[in-house]
Short mmCIF file of C-alpha atoms in Angstrom, two decimals:
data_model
loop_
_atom_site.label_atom_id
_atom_site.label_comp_id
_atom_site.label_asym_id
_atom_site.label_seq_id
_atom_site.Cartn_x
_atom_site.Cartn_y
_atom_site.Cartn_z
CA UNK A 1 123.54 99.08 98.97
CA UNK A 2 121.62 100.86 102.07
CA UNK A 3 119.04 102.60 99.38
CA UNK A 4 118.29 98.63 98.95
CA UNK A 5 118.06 97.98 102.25
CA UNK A 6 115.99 101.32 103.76
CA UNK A 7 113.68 100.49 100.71
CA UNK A 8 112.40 96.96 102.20
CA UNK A 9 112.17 98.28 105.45
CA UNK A 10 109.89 100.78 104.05
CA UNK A 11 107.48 99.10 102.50
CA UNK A 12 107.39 96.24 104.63
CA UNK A 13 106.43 98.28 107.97
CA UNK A 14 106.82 94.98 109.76
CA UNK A 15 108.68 92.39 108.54
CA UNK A 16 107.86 88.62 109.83
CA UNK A 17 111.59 86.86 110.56
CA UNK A 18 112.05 84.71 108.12
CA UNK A 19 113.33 81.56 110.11
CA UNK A 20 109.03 81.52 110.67
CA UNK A 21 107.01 79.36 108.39
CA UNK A 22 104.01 81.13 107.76
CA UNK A 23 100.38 78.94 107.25
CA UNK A 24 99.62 80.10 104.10
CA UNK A 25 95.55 81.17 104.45
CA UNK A 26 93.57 82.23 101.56
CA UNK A 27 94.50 85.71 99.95
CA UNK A 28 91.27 87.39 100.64
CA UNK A 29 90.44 91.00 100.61
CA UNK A 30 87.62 90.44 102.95
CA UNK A 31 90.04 89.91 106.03
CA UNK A 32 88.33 91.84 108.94
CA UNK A 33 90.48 92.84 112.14
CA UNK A 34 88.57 93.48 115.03
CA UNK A 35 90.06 95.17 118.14
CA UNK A 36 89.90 94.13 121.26
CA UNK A 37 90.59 95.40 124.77
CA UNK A 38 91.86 92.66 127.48
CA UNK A 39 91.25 92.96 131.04
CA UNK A 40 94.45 94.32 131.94
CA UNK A 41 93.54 97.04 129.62
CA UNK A 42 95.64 96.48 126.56
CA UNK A 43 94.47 97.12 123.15
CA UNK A 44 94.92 94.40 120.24
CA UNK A 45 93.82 93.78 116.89
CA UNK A 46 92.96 90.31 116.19
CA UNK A 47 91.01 87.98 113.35
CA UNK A 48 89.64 84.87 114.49
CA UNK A 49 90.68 82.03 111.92
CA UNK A 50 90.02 78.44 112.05
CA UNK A 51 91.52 77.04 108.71
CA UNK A 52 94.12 75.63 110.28
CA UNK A 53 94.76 74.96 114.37
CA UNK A 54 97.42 77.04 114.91
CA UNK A 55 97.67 80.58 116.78
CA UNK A 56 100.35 83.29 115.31
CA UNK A 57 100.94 86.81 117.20
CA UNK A 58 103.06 89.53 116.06
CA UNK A 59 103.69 92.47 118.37
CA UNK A 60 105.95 95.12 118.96
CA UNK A 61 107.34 97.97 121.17
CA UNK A 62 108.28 101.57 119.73
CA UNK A 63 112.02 102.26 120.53
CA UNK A 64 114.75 100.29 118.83
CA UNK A 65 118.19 100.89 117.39
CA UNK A 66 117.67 104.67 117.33
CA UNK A 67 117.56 104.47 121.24
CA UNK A 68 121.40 102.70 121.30
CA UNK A 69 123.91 105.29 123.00
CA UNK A 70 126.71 106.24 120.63
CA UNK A 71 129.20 104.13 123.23
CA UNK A 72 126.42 101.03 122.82
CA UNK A 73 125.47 100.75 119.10
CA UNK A 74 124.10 97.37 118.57
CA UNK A 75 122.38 96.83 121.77
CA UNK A 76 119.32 96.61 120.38
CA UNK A 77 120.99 93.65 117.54
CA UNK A 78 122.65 91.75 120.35
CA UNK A 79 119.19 91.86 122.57
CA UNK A 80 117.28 90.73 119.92
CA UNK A 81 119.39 87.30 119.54
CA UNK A 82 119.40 86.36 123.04
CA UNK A 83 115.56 85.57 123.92
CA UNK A 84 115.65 82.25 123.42
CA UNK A 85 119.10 81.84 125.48
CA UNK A 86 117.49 81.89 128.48
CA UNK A 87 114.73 82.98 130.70
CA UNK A 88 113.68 82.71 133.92
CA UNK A 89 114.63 79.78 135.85
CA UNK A 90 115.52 77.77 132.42
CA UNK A 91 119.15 78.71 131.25
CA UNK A 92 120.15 78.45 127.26
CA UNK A 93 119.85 74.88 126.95
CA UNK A 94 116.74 73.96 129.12
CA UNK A 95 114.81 76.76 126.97
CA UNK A 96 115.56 75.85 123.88
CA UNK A 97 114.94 72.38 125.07
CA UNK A 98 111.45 73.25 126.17
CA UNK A 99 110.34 75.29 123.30
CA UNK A 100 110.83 72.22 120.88
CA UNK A 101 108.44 70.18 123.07
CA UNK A 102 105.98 72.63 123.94
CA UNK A 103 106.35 73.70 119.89
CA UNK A 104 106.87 77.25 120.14
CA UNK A 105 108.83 79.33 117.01
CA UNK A 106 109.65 82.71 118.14
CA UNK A 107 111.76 85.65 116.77
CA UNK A 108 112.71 88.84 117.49
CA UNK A 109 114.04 92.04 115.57
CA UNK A 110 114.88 95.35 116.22
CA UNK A 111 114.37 98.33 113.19
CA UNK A 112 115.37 101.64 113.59
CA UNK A 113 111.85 102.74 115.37
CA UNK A 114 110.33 99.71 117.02
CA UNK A 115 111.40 95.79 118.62
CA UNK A 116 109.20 93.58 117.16
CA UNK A 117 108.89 89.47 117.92
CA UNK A 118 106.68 87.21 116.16
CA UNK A 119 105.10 83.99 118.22
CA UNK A 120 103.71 80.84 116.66
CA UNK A 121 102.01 77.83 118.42
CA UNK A 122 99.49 74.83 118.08
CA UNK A 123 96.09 74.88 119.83
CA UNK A 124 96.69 72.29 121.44
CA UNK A 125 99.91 73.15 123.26
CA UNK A 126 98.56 76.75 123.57
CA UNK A 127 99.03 76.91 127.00
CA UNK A 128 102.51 75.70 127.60
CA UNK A 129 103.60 77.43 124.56
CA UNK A 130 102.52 80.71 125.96
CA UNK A 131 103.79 79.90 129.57
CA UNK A 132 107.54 80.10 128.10
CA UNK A 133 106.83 82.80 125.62
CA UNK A 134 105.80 84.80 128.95
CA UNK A 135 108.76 83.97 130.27
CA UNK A 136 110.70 85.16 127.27
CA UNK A 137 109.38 88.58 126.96
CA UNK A 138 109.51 89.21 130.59
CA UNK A 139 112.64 87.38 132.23
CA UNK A 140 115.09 87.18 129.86
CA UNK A 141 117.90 86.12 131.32
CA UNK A 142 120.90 87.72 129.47
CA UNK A 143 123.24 85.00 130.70
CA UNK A 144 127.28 86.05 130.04
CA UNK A 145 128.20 83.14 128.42
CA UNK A 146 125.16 83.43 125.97
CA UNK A 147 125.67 87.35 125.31
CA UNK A 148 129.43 86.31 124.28
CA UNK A 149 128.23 83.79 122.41
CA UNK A 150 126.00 85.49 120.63
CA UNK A 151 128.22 88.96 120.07
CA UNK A 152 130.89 86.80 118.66
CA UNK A 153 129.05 85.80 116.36
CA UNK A 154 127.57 89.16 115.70
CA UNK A 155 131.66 90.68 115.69
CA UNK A 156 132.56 87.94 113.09
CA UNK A 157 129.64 88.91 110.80
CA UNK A 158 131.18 92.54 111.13
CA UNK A 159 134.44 91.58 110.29
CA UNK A 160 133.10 90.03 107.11
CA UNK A 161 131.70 92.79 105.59
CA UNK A 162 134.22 95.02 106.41
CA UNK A 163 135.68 93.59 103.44
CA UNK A 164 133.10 94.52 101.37
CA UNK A 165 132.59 97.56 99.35
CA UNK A 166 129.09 98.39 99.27
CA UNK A 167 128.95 98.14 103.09
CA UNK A 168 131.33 100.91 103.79
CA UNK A 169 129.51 102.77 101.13
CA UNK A 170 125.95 102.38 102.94
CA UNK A 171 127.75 103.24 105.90
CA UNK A 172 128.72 106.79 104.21
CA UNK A 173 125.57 106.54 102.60
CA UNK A 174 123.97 106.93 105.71
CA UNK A 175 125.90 109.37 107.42
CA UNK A 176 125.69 111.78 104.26
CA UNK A 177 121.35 111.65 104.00
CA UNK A 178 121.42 111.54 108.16
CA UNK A 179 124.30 113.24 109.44
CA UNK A 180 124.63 113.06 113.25
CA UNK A 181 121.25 111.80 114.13
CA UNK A 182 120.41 108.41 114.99
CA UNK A 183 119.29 107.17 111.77
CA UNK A 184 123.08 107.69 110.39
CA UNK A 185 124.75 105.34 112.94
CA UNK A 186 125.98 102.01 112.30
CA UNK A 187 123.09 100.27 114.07
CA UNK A 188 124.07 96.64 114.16
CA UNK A 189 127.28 98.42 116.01
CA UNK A 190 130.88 98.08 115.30
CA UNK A 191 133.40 95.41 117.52
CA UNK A 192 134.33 98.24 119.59
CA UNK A 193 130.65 99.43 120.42
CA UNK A 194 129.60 95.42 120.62
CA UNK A 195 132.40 94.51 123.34
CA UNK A 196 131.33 97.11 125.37
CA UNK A 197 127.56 95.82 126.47
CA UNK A 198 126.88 93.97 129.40
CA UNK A 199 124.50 92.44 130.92
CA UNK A 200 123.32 95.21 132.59
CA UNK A 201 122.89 97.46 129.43
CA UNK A 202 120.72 94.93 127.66
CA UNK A 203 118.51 94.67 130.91
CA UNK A 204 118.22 98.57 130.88
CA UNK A 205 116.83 98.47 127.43
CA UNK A 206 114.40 95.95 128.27
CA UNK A 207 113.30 97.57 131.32
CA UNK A 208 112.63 100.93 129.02
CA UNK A 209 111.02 99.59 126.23
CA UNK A 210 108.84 96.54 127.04
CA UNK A 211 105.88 98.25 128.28
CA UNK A 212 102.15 98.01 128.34
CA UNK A 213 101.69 101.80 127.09
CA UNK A 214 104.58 100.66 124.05
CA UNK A 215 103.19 97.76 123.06
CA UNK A 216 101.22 96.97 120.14
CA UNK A 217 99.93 93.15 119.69
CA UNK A 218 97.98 91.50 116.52
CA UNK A 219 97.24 88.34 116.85
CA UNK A 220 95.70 85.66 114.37
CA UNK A 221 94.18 82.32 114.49
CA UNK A 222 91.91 79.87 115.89
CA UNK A 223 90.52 81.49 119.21
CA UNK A 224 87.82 83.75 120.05
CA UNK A 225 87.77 86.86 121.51
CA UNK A 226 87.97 85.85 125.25
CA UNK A 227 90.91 83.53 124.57
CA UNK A 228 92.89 85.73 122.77
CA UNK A 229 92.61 88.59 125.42
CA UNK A 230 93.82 85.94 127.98
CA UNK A 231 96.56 85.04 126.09
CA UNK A 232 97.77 89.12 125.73
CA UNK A 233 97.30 89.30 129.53
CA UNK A 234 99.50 86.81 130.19
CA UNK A 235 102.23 87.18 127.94
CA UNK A 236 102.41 91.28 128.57
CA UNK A 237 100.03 91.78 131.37
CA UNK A 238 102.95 91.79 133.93
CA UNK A 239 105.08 94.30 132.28
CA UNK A 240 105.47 97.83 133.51
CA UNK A 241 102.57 100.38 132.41
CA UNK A 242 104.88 103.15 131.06
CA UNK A 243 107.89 102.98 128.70
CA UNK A 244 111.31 105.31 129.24
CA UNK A 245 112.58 106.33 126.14
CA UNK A 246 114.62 108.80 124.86
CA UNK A 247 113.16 111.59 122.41
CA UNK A 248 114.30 110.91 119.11
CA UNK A 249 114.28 114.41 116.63
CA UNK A 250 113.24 114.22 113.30
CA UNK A 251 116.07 114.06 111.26
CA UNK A 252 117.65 117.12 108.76
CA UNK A 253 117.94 115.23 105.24
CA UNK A 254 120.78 116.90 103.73
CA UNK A 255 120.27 116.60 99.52
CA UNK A 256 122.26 117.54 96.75
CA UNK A 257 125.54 115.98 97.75
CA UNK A 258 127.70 114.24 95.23
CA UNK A 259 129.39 111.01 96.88
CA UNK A 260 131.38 108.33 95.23
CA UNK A 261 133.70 105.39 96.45
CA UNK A 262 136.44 103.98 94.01
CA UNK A 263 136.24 100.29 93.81
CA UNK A 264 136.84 97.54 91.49
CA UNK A 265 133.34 96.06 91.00
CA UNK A 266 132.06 94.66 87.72
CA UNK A 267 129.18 97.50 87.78
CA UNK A 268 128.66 101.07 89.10
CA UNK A 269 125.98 101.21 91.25
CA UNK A 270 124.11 104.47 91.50
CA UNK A 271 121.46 105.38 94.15
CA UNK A 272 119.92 108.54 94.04
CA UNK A 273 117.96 110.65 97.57
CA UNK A 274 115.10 112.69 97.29
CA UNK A 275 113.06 114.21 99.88
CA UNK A 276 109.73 112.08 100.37
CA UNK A 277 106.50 112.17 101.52
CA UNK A 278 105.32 111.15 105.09
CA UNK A 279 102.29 108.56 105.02
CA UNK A 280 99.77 110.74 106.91
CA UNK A 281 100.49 113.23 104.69
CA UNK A 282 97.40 114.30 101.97
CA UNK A 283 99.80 113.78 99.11
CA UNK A 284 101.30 110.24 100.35
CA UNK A 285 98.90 107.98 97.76
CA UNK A 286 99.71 109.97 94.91
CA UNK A 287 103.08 110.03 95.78
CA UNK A 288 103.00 105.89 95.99
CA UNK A 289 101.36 105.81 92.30
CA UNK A 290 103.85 108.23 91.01
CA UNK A 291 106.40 106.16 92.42
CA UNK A 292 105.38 103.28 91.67
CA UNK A 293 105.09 104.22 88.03
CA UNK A 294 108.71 105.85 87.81
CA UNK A 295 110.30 103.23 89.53
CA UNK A 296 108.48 100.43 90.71
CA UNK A 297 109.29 96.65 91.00
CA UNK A 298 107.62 96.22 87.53
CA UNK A 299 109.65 95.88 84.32
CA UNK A 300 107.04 98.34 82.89
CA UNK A 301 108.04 101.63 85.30
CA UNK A 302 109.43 104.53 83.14
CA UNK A 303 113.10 103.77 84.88
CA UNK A 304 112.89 100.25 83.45
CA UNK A 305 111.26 101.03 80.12
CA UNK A 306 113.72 103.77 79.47
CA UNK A 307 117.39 102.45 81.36
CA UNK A 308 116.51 98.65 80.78
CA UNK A 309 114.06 97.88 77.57
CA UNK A 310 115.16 100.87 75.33
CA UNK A 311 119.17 101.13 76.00
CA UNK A 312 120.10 98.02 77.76
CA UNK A 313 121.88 99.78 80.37
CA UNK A 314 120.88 97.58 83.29
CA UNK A 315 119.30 94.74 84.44
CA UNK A 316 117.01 97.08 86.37
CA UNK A 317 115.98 100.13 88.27
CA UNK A 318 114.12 99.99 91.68
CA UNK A 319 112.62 102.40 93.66
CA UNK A 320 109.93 104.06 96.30
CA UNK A 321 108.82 106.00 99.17
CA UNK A 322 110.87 105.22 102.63
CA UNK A 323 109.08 106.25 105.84
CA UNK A 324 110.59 105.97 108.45
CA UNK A 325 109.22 107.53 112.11
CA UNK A 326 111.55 110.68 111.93
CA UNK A 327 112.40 110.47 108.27
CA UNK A 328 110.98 110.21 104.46
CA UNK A 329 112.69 110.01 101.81
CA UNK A 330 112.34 109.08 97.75
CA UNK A 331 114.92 106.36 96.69
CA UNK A 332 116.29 105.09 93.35
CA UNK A 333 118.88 102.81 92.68
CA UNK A 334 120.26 101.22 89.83
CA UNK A 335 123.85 99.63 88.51
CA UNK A 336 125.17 99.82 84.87
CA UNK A 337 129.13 98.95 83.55
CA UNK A 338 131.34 101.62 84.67
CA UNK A 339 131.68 103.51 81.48
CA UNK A 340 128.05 103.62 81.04
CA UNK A 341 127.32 105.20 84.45
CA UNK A 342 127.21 109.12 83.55
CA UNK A 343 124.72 107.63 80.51
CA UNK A 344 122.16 105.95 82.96
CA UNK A 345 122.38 109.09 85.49
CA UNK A 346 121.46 111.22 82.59
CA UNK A 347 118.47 109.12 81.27
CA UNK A 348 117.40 108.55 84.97
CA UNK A 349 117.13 112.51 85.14
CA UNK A 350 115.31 113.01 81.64
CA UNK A 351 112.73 110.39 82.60
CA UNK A 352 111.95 112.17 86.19
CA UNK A 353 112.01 115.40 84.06
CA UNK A 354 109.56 114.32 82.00
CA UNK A 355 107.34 113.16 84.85
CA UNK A 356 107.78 116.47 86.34
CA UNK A 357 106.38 118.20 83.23
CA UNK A 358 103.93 116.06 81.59
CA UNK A 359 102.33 114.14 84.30
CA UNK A 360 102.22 110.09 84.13
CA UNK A 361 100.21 108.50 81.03
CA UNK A 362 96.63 108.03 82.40
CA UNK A 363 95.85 104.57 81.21
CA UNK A 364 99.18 103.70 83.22
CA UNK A 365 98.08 104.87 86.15
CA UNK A 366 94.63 103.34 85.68
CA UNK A 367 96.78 100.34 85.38
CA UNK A 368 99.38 100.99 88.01
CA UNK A 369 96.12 101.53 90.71
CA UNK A 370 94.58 97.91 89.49
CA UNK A 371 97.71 96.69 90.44
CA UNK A 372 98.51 98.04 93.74
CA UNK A 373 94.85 97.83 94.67
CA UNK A 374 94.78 94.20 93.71
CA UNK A 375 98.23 93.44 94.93
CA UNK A 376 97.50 94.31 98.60
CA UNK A 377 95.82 91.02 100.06
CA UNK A 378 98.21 88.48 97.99
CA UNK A 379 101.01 90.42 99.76
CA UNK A 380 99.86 91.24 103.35
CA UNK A 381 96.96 88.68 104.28
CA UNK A 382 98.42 85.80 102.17
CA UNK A 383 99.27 84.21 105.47
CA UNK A 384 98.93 84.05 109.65
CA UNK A 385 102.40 85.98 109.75
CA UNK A 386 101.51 88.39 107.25
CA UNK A 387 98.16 89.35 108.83
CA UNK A 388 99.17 89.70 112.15
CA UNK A 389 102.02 92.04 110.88
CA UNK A 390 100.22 93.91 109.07
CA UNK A 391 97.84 94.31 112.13
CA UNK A 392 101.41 95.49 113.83
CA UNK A 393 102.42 97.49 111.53
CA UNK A 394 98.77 99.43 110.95
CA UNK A 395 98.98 100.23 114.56
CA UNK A 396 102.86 101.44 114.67
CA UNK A 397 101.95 103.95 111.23
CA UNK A 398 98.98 105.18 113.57
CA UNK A 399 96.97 103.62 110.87
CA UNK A 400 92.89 103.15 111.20
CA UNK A 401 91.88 99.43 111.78
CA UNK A 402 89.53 100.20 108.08
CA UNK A 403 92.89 101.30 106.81
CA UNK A 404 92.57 98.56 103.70
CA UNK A 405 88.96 100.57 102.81
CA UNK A 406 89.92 104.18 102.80
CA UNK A 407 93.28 102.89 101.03
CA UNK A 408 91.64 101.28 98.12
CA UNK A 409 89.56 104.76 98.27
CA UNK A 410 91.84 107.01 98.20
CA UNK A 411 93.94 105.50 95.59
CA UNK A 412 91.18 105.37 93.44
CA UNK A 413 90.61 109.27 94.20
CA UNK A 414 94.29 110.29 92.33
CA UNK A 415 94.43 112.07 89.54
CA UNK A 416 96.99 112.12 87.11
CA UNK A 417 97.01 116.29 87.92
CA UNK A 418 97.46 114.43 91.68
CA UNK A 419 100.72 113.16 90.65
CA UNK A 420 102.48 115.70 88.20
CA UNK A 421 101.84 118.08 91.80
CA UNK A 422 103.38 115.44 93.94
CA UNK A 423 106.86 114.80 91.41
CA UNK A 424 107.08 118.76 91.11
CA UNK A 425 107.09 118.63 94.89
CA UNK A 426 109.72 116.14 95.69
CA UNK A 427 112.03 116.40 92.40
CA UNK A 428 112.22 119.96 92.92
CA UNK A 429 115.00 119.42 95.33
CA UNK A 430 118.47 118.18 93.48
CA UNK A 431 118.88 114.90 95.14
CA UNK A 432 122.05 113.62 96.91
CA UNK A 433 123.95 110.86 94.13
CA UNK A 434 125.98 107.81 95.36
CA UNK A 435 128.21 106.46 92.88
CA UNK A 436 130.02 102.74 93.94
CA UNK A 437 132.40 101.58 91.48
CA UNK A 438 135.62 101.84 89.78
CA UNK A 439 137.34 105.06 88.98
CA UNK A 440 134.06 106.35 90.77
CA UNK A 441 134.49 110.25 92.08
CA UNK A 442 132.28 113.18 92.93
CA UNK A 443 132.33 115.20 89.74
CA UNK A 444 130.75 112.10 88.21
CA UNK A 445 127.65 112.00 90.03
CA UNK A 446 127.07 116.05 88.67
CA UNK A 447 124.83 117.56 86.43
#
């Protein structure tokens, strides 16, 4: 369901592609990123590692899906698939030749706010590794027979999960939380929106977007200073200075709707919208605890202790903060057998009720901020990939480069008084209900 899917985005503010194999690097809190400034006067973030001879950098560009026309949804998608089909003089196969002997792994991916690519290489084939990523990010060729290619393939993907339930309902999902703005589009597209790109388009969004003032770069490995500002300068040095995107509003959340899609699925799934709480905000950290304590990925939350351990009425409940650049929201989501549906709803709202009113139990939230304090390096500077996103995504959330110090600080500053305020502030709005499932309808997601 989309609540899944907006909820990784969220709290993975850059996520590495997968098809990357990350060095794994000791989990160590004591990971220091130092920025840098190269000589064509772009700002990184880099840590200089020598455990193992390889160089990783993530960057990124603010503007992605959100900046699709309506006529051109999935622009953004398709562009991101065709970087290694082609670029400068070398078409689809002659790259993809050259990058396995020069031993280059490169991805790209587009989120709602940003275009991200991640870049991995040896030391020792540093240069000619970085020669074709250059020519990757900068003359990408956007050959016709590799766009169709790759849109077909896109399309047939589409037509697949047409088929399936919980895609239309993310789809209305969507377009109930985010109504006409961008957010509430179909941003991988739809065949009709996908057919109608060219060449042209895709070379208009990379003209707009991939530029100096855009960019954000972290980069990881075994170079110094010197080196690594070389490297930026030749990759991105030649791009324009100045992006041109279009102004994206915040969005409107609308809450307290009551949706529901009739379908025969073993389980009811039920996903729940409340308004959330945007990261620079003062209350963000106690809004993390308190969410993590209602609803986090541990079988201990509230939501798991109460739906789960004490009435068996699913295998789990998940749930957190979503930030987005435009848009925060609360999310919980849950599934349970049809007939048990308007049970699970009503313990989901006692146990938030209860939150509201009595606060969380101190030594669980003594607990909870071990946990999340502890948590942080094992999950985000585990590995090359991992660092140098979370270098990224630091920079993107207009994060300070000490970010890991004043966050261990200020979760250590919230009281449980912190977080009884916070869940009176966002569960004092009724939240829009989803219910997927059969015999599902709108009077079964009400109070």
């Amino acid at each position: 369901m989309l609540s899944q899917a907006i909820l990784r985005i969220s709290l993975a503010a850059f996520v590495a592609p997968a098809l990357l194999i990350a060095v794994s690097l000791p989990a160590r809190a004591e990971v220091a990123f130092r920025e840098i400034t190269t000589p064509a006067g772009i700002t990184a973030w880099m840590v200089e590692d020598y455990t193992v001879p390889i160089i990783t950098m993530a960057f990124a560009f603010d503007g992605g899906s959100a900046q699709d026309p309506d006529d051109k949804l999935g622009r953004a998608n398709l562009m991101t698939t065709l970087f290694d089909e082609g670029a400068g003089d070398l078409d689809s196969d002659a790259f993809q030749t050259r990058q396995d002997e020069v031993g280059l792994e490169m991805s790209f991916s587009a989120s709602l706010d940003a275009f991200s690519g991640v870049a991995r290489m040896l030391v020792e084939q540093r240069d000619d590794a970085t020669e074709l990523l250059t020519l990757a990010v900068t003359e990408p060729r956007f050959d016709q027979p590799a766009i169709d290619r790759m849109r077909a393939q896109l399309v047939s993907r589409l037509v697949a999960r047409s088929q399936d339930p919980n895609y239309a309902a993310s789809r209305m999902w969507n377009e109930a939380l985010f109504g006409d703005h961008p957010y509430g589009r179909a941003t991988e597209g739809t065949e009709e929106t996908l057919t109608a790109i060219t060449a042209d388009d895709l070379r208009a969004l990379h003209d707009a977007i991939f530029a100096r003032d855009n960019l954000t770069v972290g980069i990881v490995g075994a170079l110094d200073e010197e080196t690594a500002a070389a490297l930026i300068d030749q990759v991105f040095g030649d791009l324009p200075q100045s992006p041109r995107l279009e102004d994206i509003p915040d969005a409107k959340m609308t809450f307290g709707q009551e949706l529901a899609v009739d379908y025969p699925l073993p389980q009811t799934w039920i996903n729940l919208a409340y308004p959330g709480i945007a990261e620079r905000d003062d209350d963000f950290f106690a809004a993390y605890l308190m969410s993590e304590i209602l609803a986090g990925g541990s079988l201990l939350s509230d939501l798991n202790v109460e739906v789960r351990e004490k009435r068996g009425l699913s295998y789990g409940v998940s749930g957190g903060l979503t930030n987005f650049d435009h848009a925060d929201a609360m999310l919980i989501s849950t599934s349970t057998a049809p007939d048990q549906a308007a049970e699970t709803i009503d313990v989901i709202r006692s146990t938030i009720a209860r939150m509201v009113e009595d606060g969380p139990d101190p030594a669980q939230l003594e607990r909870t901020k071990r946990y999340l304090i502890g948590a942080y390096p094992i999950n985000q500077l585990r590995s090359s990939v991992s660092i140098a996103g979370s270098m990224v995504g630091q920079q993107l959330r207009d994060l300070p480069i000490d970010y890991v110090e004043q966050r261990t600080q200020k979760i250590e500053a919230v009281t449980a008084e912190d977080v009884k305020a916070v869940a009176q502030r966002i569960f004092g709005t009724d939240p829009s209900l989803m219910l997927v499932g059969p015999g599902a309808a709108p009077e079964d997601a009400a109070e």
